[in-house]
Coordinates of C-alpha atoms in Angstrom, one line a residue:
M1 CA -6.5 9.1 4.6
R2 CA -3.5 11.3 3.8
R3 CA -2.8 11.9 7.5
Q4 CA -3.2 8.2 8.3
V5 CA -0.7 7.3 5.5
A6 CA 1.7 10.2 5.7
A7 CA 2.0 10.0 9.5
G8 CA 2.7 6.3 9.4
G9 CA 0.1 5.8 12.1
R10 CA -2.7 3.5 11.1
Y11 CA -1.1 2.6 7.8
P12 CA 2.7 2.4 8.2
P13 CA 5.0 1.9 5.2
G14 CA 4.5 -1.4 3.4
T15 CA 0.9 -1.8 4.6
R16 CA -1.6 -3.0 2.2
L17 CA -4.6 -0.6 2.3
P18 CA -8.1 -1.9 2.6
S19 CA -10.1 -2.4 -0.6
V20 CA -11.8 0.5 -2.3
R21 CA -15.1 -0.9 -1.3
R22 CA -14.1 -1.2 2.4
L23 CA -12.6 2.3 2.5
A24 CA -15.7 3.7 0.8
H25 CA -17.9 2.1 3.5
E26 CA -15.5 3.2 6.3
Y27 CA -15.5 6.8 5.2
G28 CA -19.1 6.9 4.0
L29 CA -18.1 7.8 0.4
A30 CA -18.8 6.6 -3.1
P31 CA -16.2 4.1 -4.4
Q32 CA -15.3 6.5 -7.2
T33 CA -14.4 9.2 -4.6
V34 CA -12.1 6.7 -2.8
Q35 CA -10.5 5.8 -6.2
N36 CA -9.9 9.5 -6.9
A37 CA -8.4 10.0 -3.4
L38 CA -6.1 7.0 -3.9
R39 CA -5.0 8.3 -7.3
V40 CA -4.1 11.7 -5.7
L41 CA -2.1 9.9 -2.9
R42 CA -0.3 7.9 -5.6
Q43 CA 0.6 11.1 -7.5
E44 CA 1.9 12.6 -4.3
G45 CA 4.1 9.5 -3.8
L46 CA 2.4 8.4 -0.6
V47 CA 1.1 5.1 -2.0
V48 CA 1.9 2.7 -4.8
S49 CA -0.5 0.5 -6.7
Q50 CA -0.6 -2.5 -9.0
Q51 CA -3.6 -2.4 -11.3
G52 CA -6.2 -4.9 -10.2
R53 CA -4.4 -5.8 -7.0
A54 CA -4.1 -3.3 -4.2
Y55 CA -2.6 -0.1 -2.9
F56 CA 0.3 -0.1 -0.5
V57 CA 1.8 2.6 1.6
R58 CA 5.2 3.7 0.1
D59 CA 8.2 4.0 2.4
P60 CA 9.1 7.7 2.4
N61 CA 12.7 6.9 3.1
R62 CA 13.1 5.2 -0.3
P63 CA 14.0 7.4 -3.3
V64 CA 11.3 7.9 -5.9
G65 CA 13.7 7.6 -8.9
D66 CA 13.7 9.3 -12.2
G67 CA 9.9 9.4 -12.7
T68 CA 9.7 7.3 -15.9
A69 CA 6.8 4.9 -16.3
A70 CA 9.1 1.9 -16.5
S71 CA 11.0 2.8 -13.3
A72 CA 7.8 3.6 -11.5
E73 CA 6.4 0.2 -12.4
L74 CA 9.6 -1.5 -11.3
R75 CA 9.6 0.4 -8.0
E76 CA 5.9 -0.6 -7.4
R77 CA 6.7 -4.3 -8.2
L78 CA 9.7 -4.2 -5.9
E79 CA 7.7 -2.7 -3.1
L80 CA 5.0 -5.4 -3.6
V81 CA 7.7 -8.1 -3.4
E82 CA 9.2 -6.5 -0.3
T83 CA 5.7 -6.3 1.3
G84 CA 5.1 -9.9 0.5
L85 CA 8.4 -10.9 2.0
R86 CA 7.7 -9.0 5.2
E87 CA 4.3 -10.7 5.4
L88 CA 5.9 -14.1 4.9
Q89 CA 8.5 -13.4 7.6
Q90 CA 5.8 -12.4 10.0
R91 CA 3.9 -15.6 9.3
V92 CA 7.0 -17.8 9.7
A93 CA 7.9 -16.0 13.0
A94 CA 4.3 -16.6 14.2
L95 CA 4.5 -20.3 13.3
E96 CA 7.9 -20.7 14.9
G97 CA 6.6 -19.0 18.0
D98 CA 3.8 -21.7 18.2
R99 CA 6.3 -24.5 18.4
P100 CA 7.3 -25.8 21.9

C-alpha cells in the first residue's frame, strides 16, 4: 500500500482509499491489520483520515504544519473539503460534457 500511495500511481493525492473491509479482502488480510497499516501511513504523513469517514491520500507538496493536534485536524478537514470539491468539479464537468 505504501508504494501505491507514495508513488502516486494507483492512489494519487486526494484519492479516497477503499474501505478497510475492501482493502482487507483485496490484500487477503484481517481488517485490524489493514487498520494498523493505515495508522502507520497516517503517522508517516502519506494519508489523512477523518474518524468514521475514510482515508485520503495526502498531497506530498503541501506542508505538514507544526504538528499540533488542532492543526492536524484542520489540515485533514481542509483536505477533505478539497477532495470533495475536486469530485464535484469532475461530476459537473461530466454532466456538462453530456450536454449537446
